[in-house]
Coordinates of N, CA, C and O in Angstrom, one line a residue:
M1 N 27.5 1.2 19.5 CA 26.5 2.0 19.9 C 25.4 2.3 18.7 O 25.8 2.6 17.7
A2 N 24.3 2.6 19.0 CA 23.2 2.5 18.1 C 23.1 4.0 17.5 O 23.5 4.9 18.3
N3 N 22.7 4.4 16.5 CA 22.6 5.9 15.6 C 21.7 6.0 15.3 O 20.9 4.8 14.7
L4 N 21.0 7.4 15.3 CA 19.4 7.4 14.8 C 19.6 8.8 13.7 O 20.4 9.9 14.5
T5 N 19.0 8.5 12.6 CA 19.3 9.6 11.8 C 17.9 10.0 11.1 O 17.1 8.9 10.8
L6 N 17.3 11.2 11.7 CA 16.0 11.4 11.0 C 16.3 12.3 9.5 O 17.0 13.1 9.2
I7 N 15.4 11.7 8.7 CA 15.7 12.5 7.1 C 14.3 13.1 7.1 O 13.4 12.2 6.8
R8 N 14.1 14.0 6.6 CA 12.8 14.9 6.6 C 12.8 15.8 5.3 O 14.2 16.1 4.6
G9 N 11.8 16.0 4.8 CA 11.5 16.9 3.6 C 10.2 16.7 3.0 O 9.5 15.7 3.6
L10 N 9.7 17.2 2.1 CA 8.4 17.1 1.8 C 8.2 15.9 0.6 O 9.4 15.3 0.3
P11 N 7.3 15.5 0.4 CA 6.8 14.5 -0.5 C 7.7 14.3 -1.7 O 7.5 15.5 -2.1
G12 N 8.5 13.4 -2.3 CA 9.2 13.7 -3.5 C 10.5 13.9 -3.5 O 11.2 14.2 -4.4
S13 N 11.1 14.4 -2.3 CA 12.2 15.3 -2.0 C 13.4 14.0 -2.0 O 14.7 14.4 -2.2
G14 N 13.2 12.7 -2.1 CA 14.1 11.6 -2.0 C 14.4 11.1 -0.7 O 15.5 10.5 -0.3
K15 N 13.5 11.5 0.2 CA 13.7 10.7 1.5 C 14.2 9.1 1.8 O 15.1 8.6 2.2
S16 N 13.1 8.8 1.0 CA 13.3 7.4 1.3 C 14.3 6.7 0.7 O 14.9 5.5 1.2
T17 N 14.5 6.9 -0.5 CA 15.7 6.6 -1.4 C 17.0 6.7 -0.5 O 17.9 6.0 -0.6
L18 N 17.3 8.1 0.4 CA 18.3 8.3 0.7 C 18.5 7.2 2.2 O 19.6 6.5 2.3
A19 N 17.3 7.0 2.8 CA 17.1 6.1 4.1 C 17.6 4.9 3.4 O 18.3 3.8 4.4
Q20 N 17.0 4.3 2.5 CA 17.1 2.8 2.0 C 18.8 2.6 2.0 O 19.6 1.5 2.1
K21 N 19.4 3.6 1.2 CA 20.6 3.3 0.8 C 21.7 3.7 2.0 O 22.7 2.9 2.0
L22 N 21.3 4.7 2.5 CA 21.9 4.3 4.2 C 22.0 3.4 4.8 O 22.8 2.7 5.4
A23 N 20.8 2.8 5.1 CA 20.7 1.5 5.7 C 21.1 0.2 5.2 O 21.8 -0.4 6.0
S24 N 21.0 0.3 3.6 CA 22.2 -0.9 3.2 C 23.3 -0.9 3.4 O 24.2 -1.9 3.0
Q25 N 24.0 0.4 3.2 CA 25.3 0.7 3.6 C 26.0 0.3 5.0 O 26.9 0.4 5.2
A26 N 25.0 0.7 6.2 CA 25.4 0.5 7.4 C 25.6 -1.0 7.8 O 25.3 -1.9 7.2
N27 N 26.4 -1.7 8.8 CA 26.5 -2.7 9.2 C 25.2 -3.5 9.7 O 25.1 -4.6 9.6
D28 N 24.5 -2.7 10.5 CA 23.4 -3.1 10.8 C 22.2 -2.3 10.8 O 21.8 -1.5 11.8
G29 N 22.0 -1.6 9.7 CA 21.2 -0.5 9.4 C 19.5 -0.9 9.2 O 19.5 -2.0 8.7
Y30 N 19.2 -0.1 9.6 CA 17.6 -0.3 9.3 C 16.5 1.0 8.9 O 16.8 2.2 9.9
H31 N 15.9 0.9 8.1 CA 14.9 1.9 7.5 C 13.4 1.7 8.1 O 13.2 0.7 7.6
V32 N 13.1 2.7 8.5 CA 11.5 2.5 9.0 C 10.9 4.4 8.5 O 11.6 5.3 8.7
E33 N 9.7 4.1 8.0 CA 8.9 5.4 7.6 C 7.5 4.8 8.1 O 7.2 3.9 8.0
A34 N 6.8 5.7 8.4 CA 5.0 5.9 8.7 C 4.6 5.3 7.8 O 3.6 4.4 7.6
D35 N 4.9 5.4 6.3 CA 4.3 5.0 5.0 C 4.2 3.6 5.0 O 3.5 2.7 4.5
M36 N 5.2 2.9 5.5 CA 5.3 1.4 5.8 C 4.2 0.7 6.2 O 3.9 -0.3 6.1
Y37 N 3.5 1.4 7.2 CA 2.8 1.0 8.1 C 1.5 0.9 7.2 O 0.3 -0.1 7.3
F38 N 1.5 1.3 6.0 CA 0.2 1.2 5.0 C 0.3 0.1 3.9 O -0.5 0.0 3.1
V39 N 1.4 -0.8 4.1 CA 1.8 -1.4 3.2 C 1.4 -2.9 3.2 O 1.7 -3.3 4.6
N40 N 0.4 -3.2 2.8 CA -0.4 -4.6 3.0 C 0.5 -5.8 3.0 O 1.7 -5.8 2.4
E41 N 0.1 -7.2 3.2 CA 0.7 -8.6 3.1 C 1.2 -8.6 1.7 O 2.2 -9.6 1.6
N42 N 0.7 -8.1 0.6 CA 1.1 -8.0 -1.0 C 2.0 -7.4 -1.4 O 2.1 -7.2 -2.5
G43 N 2.4 -6.4 -0.5 CA 3.2 -5.1 -0.9 C 2.3 -4.1 -1.5 O 3.2 -3.2 -2.1
V44 N 1.1 -4.0 -1.5 CA 0.5 -3.1 -2.1 C 0.3 -1.9 -1.5 O 0.0 -1.8 0.1
Y45 N 0.3 -0.6 -1.5 CA 0.6 0.7 -0.5 C -0.7 0.9 -0.4 O -1.8 1.2 -1.6
Q46 N -1.6 1.3 0.7 CA -3.3 1.5 0.5 C -3.3 2.4 2.0 O -3.4 2.2 3.2
F47 N -2.9 3.6 1.7 CA -3.1 4.8 2.4 C -4.5 5.0 3.2 O -5.3 5.3 2.5
N48 N -4.3 5.2 4.5 CA -5.9 5.7 5.0 C -5.5 6.9 6.1 O -4.9 6.6 7.3
P49 N -5.9 7.9 6.1 CA -5.6 9.1 6.5 C -5.9 8.9 8.1 O -5.5 9.3 9.1
K50 N -7.1 8.2 8.0 CA -7.7 8.0 9.7 C -7.0 7.2 10.1 O -7.3 7.0 11.5
R51 N -5.9 6.4 10.0 CA -5.0 5.6 10.6 C -3.1 6.1 10.8 O -2.3 5.7 11.1
L52 N -3.2 7.5 10.2 CA -2.0 8.2 10.1 C -1.5 8.3 11.6 O -0.3 7.8 11.9
S53 N -2.1 8.4 12.6 CA -1.8 8.6 13.9 C -1.3 7.3 14.5 O 0.1 7.1 15.0
E54 N -1.9 6.2 14.2 CA -1.4 4.8 14.3 C -0.1 4.6 13.6 O 0.7 3.6 14.3
A55 N 0.0 5.0 12.6 CA 1.2 4.5 11.7 C 2.5 5.3 12.3 O 3.6 4.6 12.3
H56 N 2.4 6.7 12.7 CA 3.3 7.5 13.5 C 3.9 6.7 14.8 O 4.8 6.5 15.3
K57 N 2.8 6.2 15.5 CA 3.0 5.3 16.7 C 3.9 4.0 16.5 O 4.6 3.7 17.2
W58 N 3.5 3.4 15.2 CA 4.0 2.1 14.7 C 5.2 2.3 14.8 O 6.7 1.9 15.0
C59 N 5.6 3.9 14.1 CA 7.0 3.9 13.5 C 8.1 4.4 14.7 O 9.1 3.9 14.4
L60 N 7.5 5.2 15.4 CA 8.3 5.5 16.8 C 8.7 3.7 17.3 O 9.8 3.6 17.9
E61 N 7.6 3.0 17.7 CA 7.9 1.8 18.3 C 9.0 1.2 17.7 O 9.9 0.3 18.0
Q62 N 8.9 0.7 16.1 CA 9.9 0.4 15.2 C 11.1 1.0 15.7 O 12.3 -0.1 15.8
T63 N 11.4 2.3 15.8 CA 12.5 3.0 15.8 C 13.3 2.5 17.1 O 14.3 2.0 17.3
F64 N 12.2 2.5 18.3 CA 12.9 2.0 19.6 C 13.3 0.8 19.5 O 14.4 0.5 20.1
N65 N 12.8 -0.3 19.2 CA 13.0 -1.6 19.2 C 14.3 -1.9 18.4 O 15.0 -2.6 18.7
A66 N 14.3 -1.2 17.3 CA 15.9 -1.3 16.7 C 16.7 -0.8 17.3 O 18.1 -1.2 17.1
L67 N 16.8 0.5 18.0 CA 17.9 1.1 18.3 C 17.9 0.1 19.5 O 19.3 0.2 20.1
R68 N 17.0 0.0 20.4 CA 17.5 -0.9 21.7 C 18.2 -2.3 21.2 O 19.3 -2.8 21.9
D69 N 18.1 -3.0 19.9 CA 18.6 -3.7 19.4 C 20.1 -3.5 19.0 O 20.7 -4.5 18.5
G70 N 20.4 -2.2 18.9 CA 21.7 -2.0 18.9 C 22.0 -1.5 17.0 O 23.0 -1.3 16.6
K71 N 21.1 -1.3 16.4 CA 21.0 -0.7 15.0 C 21.1 0.3 14.6 O 20.4 1.3 15.6
D72 N 21.6 0.8 13.8 CA 21.5 2.2 13.1 C 20.1 2.3 12.8 O 20.1 1.7 11.6
V73 N 19.5 3.3 12.9 CA 18.1 3.5 12.3 C 18.2 4.7 11.4 O 18.5 5.8 11.9
Y74 N 17.4 4.7 10.4 CA 17.2 5.7 9.3 C 15.6 6.0 9.4 O 15.0 5.1 8.7
V75 N 15.2 7.2 9.9 CA 13.8 7.1 9.9 C 13.5 8.3 8.8 O 14.1 9.4 8.7
S76 N 12.6 8.1 7.7 CA 12.1 8.9 6.5 C 11.0 9.3 6.8 O 10.0 8.3 6.4
N77 N 10.6 10.6 7.1 CA 9.2 11.0 7.2 C 9.3 12.5 6.8 O 10.5 13.2 7.1
T78 N 8.1 13.1 6.6 CA 8.2 14.4 6.3 C 8.5 15.3 7.3 O 9.6 16.4 7.2
F79 N 8.4 15.1 8.6 CA 8.6 15.9 9.6 C 8.8 17.3 9.5 O 9.9 18.0 9.6
T80 N 7.6 18.0 9.2 CA 7.5 19.1 8.9 C 7.7 20.2 9.7 O 8.0 21.4 9.5
T81 N 7.5 19.8 11.1 CA 7.9 20.9 12.0 C 8.5 20.2 13.4 O 8.4 18.9 13.5
K82 N 9.0 21.0 14.1 CA 10.0 20.1 15.3 C 9.0 19.2 16.0 O 9.8 18.4 16.8
K83 N 7.9 19.8 16.4 CA 6.8 19.1 16.9 C 6.5 17.7 16.2 O 6.5 16.7 17.3
E84 N 6.8 17.5 15.3 CA 6.7 16.1 14.7 C 7.8 15.2 14.9 O 7.9 14.0 14.9
M85 N 9.1 16.1 15.0 CA 10.3 15.3 15.2 C 10.4 14.9 16.5 O 11.2 14.1 17.1
Q86 N 9.6 15.7 17.6 CA 9.9 15.9 19.1 C 10.0 14.2 19.8 O 11.0 14.3 20.4
P87 N 8.8 13.4 19.5 CA 8.8 12.0 19.9 C 10.4 11.6 19.6 O 10.9 10.7 20.4
Y88 N 10.7 11.3 18.6 CA 12.1 10.8 17.8 C 13.5 11.4 18.8 O 14.3 10.5 19.2
I89 N 13.2 12.6 18.8 CA 14.4 13.5 19.7 C 14.4 13.1 21.3 O 15.5 13.0 22.0
D90 N 13.1 13.0 21.9 CA 13.0 12.5 23.0 C 13.5 11.3 23.0 O 14.2 10.8 24.0
L91 N 13.2 10.1 22.3 CA 13.5 8.6 22.3 C 15.0 8.8 22.2 O 15.7 8.1 23.2
A92 N 16.1 9.5 21.6 CA 17.2 9.6 21.3 C 18.0 10.0 22.7 O 18.9 9.5 23.3
K93 N 17.4 10.9 23.2 CA 17.7 11.5 24.4 C 17.8 10.5 25.7 O 18.6 10.2 26.6
S94 N 16.6 9.9 25.6 CA 16.5 8.8 26.5 C 17.5 7.5 26.5 O 17.5 6.8 27.8
M95 N 18.0 7.2 25.3 CA 18.8 6.3 25.2 C 20.0 6.8 25.0 O 21.1 5.9 24.6
H96 N 20.1 8.1 25.3 CA 21.8 8.6 25.1 C 22.4 8.6 23.9 O 23.8 8.6 23.8
I97 N 21.8 9.0 22.9 CA 22.1 9.2 21.5 C 21.8 10.4 21.0 O 20.8 11.1 21.1
L98 N 22.6 10.9 20.2 CA 22.6 12.2 19.5 C 22.1 12.0 18.3 O 23.0 11.4 17.5
P99 N 20.8 12.4 17.9 CA 20.6 12.1 16.7 C 21.0 13.0 15.5 O 21.2 14.4 15.7
N100 N 21.2 12.5 14.4 CA 21.5 13.4 13.2 C 20.3 13.6 12.3 O 18.9 13.0 11.9
V101 N 20.1 14.8 11.7 CA 18.9 15.5 11.0 C 19.5 15.9 9.7 O 20.5 16.6 9.5
I102 N 18.6 15.2 8.7 CA 18.9 15.3 7.2 C 18.0 15.8 6.7 O 16.6 15.5 6.8
L103 N 18.1 17.3 5.9 CA 16.8 18.0 5.0 C 17.0 17.4 3.7 O 17.9 17.8 3.4
M104 N 16.2 16.8 3.4 CA 16.0 16.8 2.0 C 15.1 17.8 1.3 O 14.1 18.1 1.2
Q105 N 16.0 18.2 0.0 CA 15.0 19.5 -1.0 C 15.3 19.1 -2.2 O 15.0 19.8 -3.2
G106 N 15.1 17.7 -2.9 CA 15.1 17.3 -4.0 C 13.6 17.6 -4.7 O 12.6 17.8 -3.7
Q107 N 13.2 17.5 -6.0 CA 12.0 17.7 -6.4 C 11.9 16.8 -7.5 O 12.2 16.6 -8.4
F108 N 11.3 15.1 -6.7 CA 11.1 14.3 -7.7 C 9.5 13.9 -7.7 O 8.9 14.3 -7.1
E109 N 9.2 12.8 -8.3 CA 8.1 12.5 -8.5 C 7.4 11.8 -7.1 O 8.2 10.9 -6.5
S110 N 6.3 12.2 -6.5 CA 6.2 11.4 -5.2 C 5.7 9.9 -5.3 O 5.0 9.9 -6.6
I111 N 6.2 8.8 -4.7 CA 5.8 7.4 -5.1 C 4.5 7.0 -4.5 O 3.8 6.2 -4.8
H112 N 4.0 8.2 -3.6 CA 2.6 7.9 -3.1 C 1.5 8.6 -3.7 O 0.3 8.8 -3.2
D113 N 1.7 9.3 -4.8 CA 0.7 10.2 -5.4 C 0.1 11.1 -4.4 O -0.9 11.3 -4.5
V114 N 1.0 11.6 -3.8 CA 0.3 12.9 -2.6 C 0.0 13.9 -3.4 O 0.7 14.6 -4.7
P115 N -1.2 14.4 -3.3 CA -1.8 15.6 -4.7 C -0.8 16.7 -4.1 O -0.4 17.2 -3.0
G116 N -1.0 17.6 -5.3 CA -0.2 19.2 -5.5 C -0.6 20.0 -3.9 O 0.4 20.3 -3.1
H117 N -2.2 20.0 -3.7 CA -2.7 21.2 -2.7 C -2.0 20.2 -1.2 O -1.6 20.8 -0.7
A118 N -1.9 19.0 -1.0 CA -1.5 18.4 -0.1 C 0.0 18.9 0.3 O 0.5 19.2 1.5
I119 N 0.9 18.6 -1.1 CA 2.3 19.1 -0.4 C 2.5 20.4 -0.6 O 3.3 21.1 0.6
E120 N 1.5 21.5 -1.0 CA 1.6 23.0 -0.7 C 1.3 23.2 0.6 O 1.8 24.1 1.3
R121 N 0.3 22.7 1.2 CA -0.2 22.9 2.8 C 1.3 22.3 3.6 O 1.5 23.0 4.5
M122 N 1.7 21.5 3.2 CA 2.8 20.9 3.8 C 4.2 22.0 3.8 O 4.9 22.3 4.8
R123 N 4.2 22.4 2.7 CA 5.4 23.5 2.3 C 5.2 24.7 3.2 O 6.1 25.1 3.7
S124 N 3.9 25.0 3.2 CA 3.5 26.2 3.9 C 3.9 26.3 5.6 O 4.4 27.1 6.1
R125 N 3.8 25.0 6.2 CA 4.3 25.0 7.5 C 5.6 24.2 7.7 O 5.7 24.2 8.9
F126 N 6.2 24.1 6.7 CA 7.4 23.6 6.9 C 8.5 24.3 7.8 O 8.6 25.9 7.1
E127 N 9.0 23.8 8.7 CA 9.9 24.5 9.6 C 11.3 24.4 9.2 O 12.1 23.2 9.6
Y128 N 12.0 25.1 8.4 CA 13.6 24.9 8.5 C 14.4 25.1 9.3 O 15.7 24.7 9.3
D129 N 14.4 26.2 10.1 CA 15.1 26.4 11.1 C 14.9 26.0 12.0 O 13.9 26.5 13.3
L130 N 15.2 24.8 12.9 CA 14.9 24.1 14.2 C 16.0 24.5 15.0 O 16.0 24.3 16.1

């Protein structure tokens, strides 16, 4: 049976690094995150805030497809609120999967150059007690 792990935390907390490691160690692991939507065919990250909704929809679709195919899925997104995680929780429930949630609290350099004021805005709305 497939497993779903949601890895949440602020930018630079180590989410992607952990997700990549866990996916590589799983028999049939798959790592996905909304930021992958913004990587072009040359491997260059080109964030477009106007397409963020599309990116999250794409990420959820990739998660569904991989779970349907029996893969263990590791989703690394900020998930600052329960509302942001809810589509994944609903998906897991519909597939009779109990999701795991990992909270990352490291403080590393953001690989996507997220401005400090944006991180502080996320920090102020972050729901720790879900």
